[in-house]
Amino acid sequence: MTATTYHLTSYGCQMNKLDSELVESKLQQRGYRPAADEAAAQVVLINTCSVRQHAEDRVWSKLGKLRLRKKEEPGLVVGVLGCMAQEHRRYLLSRMPHVDLVVGPSAFGDIDATVAAAIARNQELVSSREPARTKHQVVGASMLAVDQGVSGDTIFRDVRVRPHRSQAFVSVMRGCNMPCSYCIVPTTRGDEVSRPVASIVEECQRLCDDGVTEITLLGQTVNAYGRDLTGQNASLAVLLRALHEIPALRRLAFITSHPNFLSPDLVAAIAELPKVARYLHLPAQSGSNAVLKAMRRGYTVERYLARLEQLRERAPDVELHSDFIVGYPGETVADFQATVDLVRRVGFAQSYVFQYSPRPGTAAAELPDDVPRAEKERRNQELLAVQGELTLAKNQALVGQVVEVLVEGDSKVDGRYSGRTAHHRLVHFPTQDRELIGTYVPVRVTAALAHSCLGELLGHDAHQEGRLDRAEVHT
Ligand code: SAH
Ligand code: SF4
Ligand code: F3S
């Protein structure tokens, strides 16, 4: 018998991507194989995101198409995983009979068994030639596997299932306890739960034994890591210092940090540990104190800037990345201008800009969504343009310099490969040498693009033999 084939699409943040790796790992351990494409798959899974309406709309539309497909292929197994499964479980189970499984983000530990049960049920129903409606009702009602509970080690995965040989994401905590008024994540992901330091170190060691040299630690408020592990001396700073000892590890990054937890200990760790990546994702969300207060972010612009000052004193080479929401309820033109001013003042290397999207059940959803759509769009474009200037200027400043790039693979620019610097800058350079993937090479930057740089590979033999002067390499 040929192996059952699956197709998994992921939306949302890096945590979802990592969860998808876990799910794939489990399915493959059971003998299932990835299908060539979704249309050929016997099991279609969607790992979903609820953070904005747009993210959900894409999934509803996909589910509409799968409903039609299932009419032709009654044995098809359709699964909704992740944040929408948690948020909309009742609707998915009662109103979407073609959905066979609904699995929240904390219940992936036995996803393979859940999928196997759905396959068996559908096969039984197909062979007994039940009418589709009866079949779906039975499946829908009995396949609920939503679980708010968390076991730190359910996130342990087969270390070989990851997109890049030399790079890995590692989840250090799940959930979020922050009160941000607009955000659905605490509802979909539940309470903050940190994994013990030893368990994370063990996983990272296993990954490095398997060829990983760059690890990115993940948490919604990754720098609040450990605050629930009372009496265990667990913090992000402690964790970074422990992981820094792994000899094969060369780069250690972490996302996403919350401004309230940028502690002196963490600043010291960033400043002192050379393997720690030279960028910090520290979303400001807004540059207006009135909006920050309404958002319940817990800091003012002045406090945000003061924290950055401490970081810059100790680690001036660290570049800053941010997220911003434009069009929050009540955001005036002056509030928005304050955000533009903050972006210019800090000189972020990169920012994600989102138009406010009311999420049912959050505190902000009670407020009138009073910034018109066209105005949100205008603010979005203006902020992106300001950030674009800053990013381009930073890329231009790199022209002529030699940077150390971890080669990731084929680039979107023809005939080139791409990789990232320790500052997370994307660099494309011409080569056809697949052997370079996963290695660190010196590249001279020759031109700046809007979101990346072009460069030329320098004789990496020279680099490996240490003939290239370290001081010349801007890492
Ligand atoms: N935990 C991270 C990010 C969480 S979600 C943090 O606190 O920074 C990623 C980003 O989505 C957020 O930083 C925010 O900018 C944006 N976001 C969250 N909820 C949103 C909403 N309702 N509308 C628009 N953007 C939102
Ligand atoms: Fe959402 Fe705020 Fe938590 Fe980030 S810190 S996930 S924005 S509630
Ligand atoms: Fe989206 Fe859930 Fe991540 S809502 S942003 S996938 S935590």
Short mmCIF file of C-alpha atoms in Angstrom, two decimals, residues 153 158 364 434 460:
data_model
loop_
_atom_site.label_atom_id
_atom_site.label_comp_id
_atom_site.label_asym_id
_atom_site.label_seq_id
_atom_site.Cartn_x
_atom_site.Cartn_y
_atom_site.Cartn_z
CA ASP A 153 8.07 19.00 26.21
CA ASP A 158 12.46 15.33 15.54
CA ALA A 364 -10.30 47.23 21.94
CA ARG A 434 25.17 24.30 -3.51
CA HIS A 460 35.99 31.76 0.97
#
